[in-house]
Coordinates of C-alpha atoms and ligand atoms in Angstrom, one line a residue:
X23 CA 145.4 196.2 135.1
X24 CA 142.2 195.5 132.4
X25 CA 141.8 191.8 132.2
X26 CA 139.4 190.5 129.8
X27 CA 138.2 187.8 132.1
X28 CA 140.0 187.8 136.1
X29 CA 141.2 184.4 135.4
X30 CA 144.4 182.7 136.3
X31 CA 144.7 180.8 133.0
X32 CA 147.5 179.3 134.0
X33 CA 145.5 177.0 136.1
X34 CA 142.0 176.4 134.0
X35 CA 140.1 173.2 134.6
X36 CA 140.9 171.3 131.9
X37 CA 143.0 173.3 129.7
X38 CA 146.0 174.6 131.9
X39 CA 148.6 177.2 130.2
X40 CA 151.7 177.2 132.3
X41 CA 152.7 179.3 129.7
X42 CA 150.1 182.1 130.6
X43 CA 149.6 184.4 132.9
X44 CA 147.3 185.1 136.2
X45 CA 145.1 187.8 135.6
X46 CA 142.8 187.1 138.9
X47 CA 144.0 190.4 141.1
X48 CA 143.7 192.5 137.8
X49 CA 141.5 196.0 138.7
X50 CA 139.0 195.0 136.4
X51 CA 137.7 193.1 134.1
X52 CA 135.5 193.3 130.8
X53 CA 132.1 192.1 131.0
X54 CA 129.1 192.3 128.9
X55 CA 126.2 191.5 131.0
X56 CA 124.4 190.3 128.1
X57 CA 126.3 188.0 127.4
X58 CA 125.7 185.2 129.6
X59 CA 128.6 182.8 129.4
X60 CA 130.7 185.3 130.5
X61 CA 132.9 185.2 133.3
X62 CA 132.5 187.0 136.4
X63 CA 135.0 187.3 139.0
X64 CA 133.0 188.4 141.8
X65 CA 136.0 190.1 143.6
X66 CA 136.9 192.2 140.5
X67 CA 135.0 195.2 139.3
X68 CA 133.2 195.1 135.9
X69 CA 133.6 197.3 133.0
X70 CA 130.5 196.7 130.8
X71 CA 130.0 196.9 127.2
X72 CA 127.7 200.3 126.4
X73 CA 127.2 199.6 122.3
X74 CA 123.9 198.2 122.4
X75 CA 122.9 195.0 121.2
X76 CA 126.9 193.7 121.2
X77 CA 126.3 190.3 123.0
X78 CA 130.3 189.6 122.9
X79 CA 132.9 189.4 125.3
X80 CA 135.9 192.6 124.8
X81 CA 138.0 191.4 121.9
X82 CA 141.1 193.0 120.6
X83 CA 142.5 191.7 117.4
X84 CA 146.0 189.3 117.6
X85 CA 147.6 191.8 115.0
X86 CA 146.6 195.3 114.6
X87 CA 143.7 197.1 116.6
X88 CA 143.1 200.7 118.2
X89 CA 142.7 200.8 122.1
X90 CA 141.3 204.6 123.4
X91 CA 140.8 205.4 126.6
X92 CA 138.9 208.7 126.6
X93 CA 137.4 210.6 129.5
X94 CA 133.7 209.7 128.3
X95 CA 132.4 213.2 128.4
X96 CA 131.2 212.7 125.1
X97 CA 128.3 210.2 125.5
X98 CA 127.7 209.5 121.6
X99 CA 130.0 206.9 120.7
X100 CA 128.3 206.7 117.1
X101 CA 129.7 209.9 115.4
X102 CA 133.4 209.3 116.5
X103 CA 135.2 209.7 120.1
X104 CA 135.8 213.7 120.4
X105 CA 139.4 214.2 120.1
X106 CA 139.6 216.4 123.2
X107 CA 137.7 213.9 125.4
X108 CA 140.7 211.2 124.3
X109 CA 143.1 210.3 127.5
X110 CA 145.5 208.1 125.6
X111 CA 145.4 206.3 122.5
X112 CA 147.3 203.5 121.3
X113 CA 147.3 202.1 117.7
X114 CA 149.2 198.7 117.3
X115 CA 150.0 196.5 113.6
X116 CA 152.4 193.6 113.6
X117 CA 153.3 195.4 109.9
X118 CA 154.4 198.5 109.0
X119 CA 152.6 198.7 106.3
X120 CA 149.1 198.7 107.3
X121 CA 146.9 201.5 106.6
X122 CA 146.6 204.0 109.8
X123 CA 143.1 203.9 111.6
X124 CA 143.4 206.9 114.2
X125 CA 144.1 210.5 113.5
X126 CA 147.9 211.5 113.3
X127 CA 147.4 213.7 116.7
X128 CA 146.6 210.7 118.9
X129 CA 149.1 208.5 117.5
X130 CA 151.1 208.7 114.7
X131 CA 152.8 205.8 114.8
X132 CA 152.3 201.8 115.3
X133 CA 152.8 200.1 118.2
X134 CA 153.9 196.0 117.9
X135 CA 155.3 196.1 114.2
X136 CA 156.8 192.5 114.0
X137 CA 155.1 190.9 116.6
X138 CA 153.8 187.3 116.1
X139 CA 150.7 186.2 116.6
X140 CA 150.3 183.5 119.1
X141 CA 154.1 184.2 120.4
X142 CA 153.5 184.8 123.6
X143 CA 154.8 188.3 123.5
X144 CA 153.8 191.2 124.7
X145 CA 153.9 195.0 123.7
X146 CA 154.6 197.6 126.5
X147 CA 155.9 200.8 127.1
X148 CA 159.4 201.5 127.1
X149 CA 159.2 204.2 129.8
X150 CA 156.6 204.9 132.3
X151 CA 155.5 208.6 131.4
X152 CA 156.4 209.2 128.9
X153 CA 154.4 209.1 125.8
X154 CA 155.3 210.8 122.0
X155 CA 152.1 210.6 120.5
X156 CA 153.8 208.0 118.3
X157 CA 153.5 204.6 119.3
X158 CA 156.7 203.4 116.9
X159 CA 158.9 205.1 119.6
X160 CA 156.5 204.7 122.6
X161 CA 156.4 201.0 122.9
X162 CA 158.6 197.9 122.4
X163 CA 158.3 194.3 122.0
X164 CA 158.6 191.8 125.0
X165 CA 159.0 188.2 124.7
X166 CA 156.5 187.1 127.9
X167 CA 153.9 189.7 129.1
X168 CA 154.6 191.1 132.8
X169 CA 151.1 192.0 133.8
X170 CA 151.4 194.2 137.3
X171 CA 154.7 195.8 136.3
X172 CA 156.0 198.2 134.3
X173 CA 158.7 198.4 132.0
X174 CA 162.2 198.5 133.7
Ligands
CA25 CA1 135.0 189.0 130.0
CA26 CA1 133.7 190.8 138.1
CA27 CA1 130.9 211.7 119.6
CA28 CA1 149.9 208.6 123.7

């Protein structure tokens, strides 16, 4: 589990979710050590930003965004990800619609088409393994995210 801050922020001083989830015992957490305000669970690994001079916390968009893992055997970032260093790549839209942003091989479809922003849902994986290459089929909608578990 990738948390962008271990928290539980169910339970933050002064603004408690009940709604939300607990994300202290993720495996790690995103943290860009330049930028200061941001939190640091000291019992959770870090996984730093490398773009230089980005002084902002790991952000994904509420409605449509790309998330790549790749192996990071190719070092420069700047001229594109090499395709054959990719692990898994995900592409997510709340519409159909929208205009693709990552090559047809890694994923030719959309994850989260429909979902509403600030619903408290979640998209996941129907089935553990497997994976099409086309995230329309791939993935499903959730109403509460289950973070520590997989899709049953
Ligand atoms: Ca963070
Ligand atoms: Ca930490
Ligand atoms: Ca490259
Ligand atoms: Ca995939």
């Amino acid at each position: 589990m990738l948390a962008k801050d271990a928290m539980d922020h169910t339970n933050i001083p002064n603004l408690p979710l009940p709604e939300s989830v607990d994300l202290s015992h993720a495996d790690w957490e995103f943290r860009n050590s330049v930028d200061y305000g941001d939190f640091d669970n000291p019992d959770v690994p870090n996984i730093d930003n490398i773009e230089e001079g980005h002084r902002l916390d790991f952000m994904i968009s509420l409605t449509g965004d790309v998330i790549l893992i790749a192996d990071g055997s190719d070092v420069n970032y700047l001229d594109g990800i090499d395709v054959n260093s990719v692990i898994d790549c995900v592409e997510y839209h709340s519409s159909s619609d929208a205009m693709k942003e990552i090559e047809a091989e890694l994923d030719r479809g959309f994850a989260g088409v429909g979902i509403v922003r600030y619903g408290g849902q979640s998209i996941e994986r129907i089935s553990a393994g497997f994976d099409s290459n086309n995230s329309s089929v791939d993935f499903e909608i959730i109403e509460h995210p289950t973070p520590g578990y997989q899709h049953e």
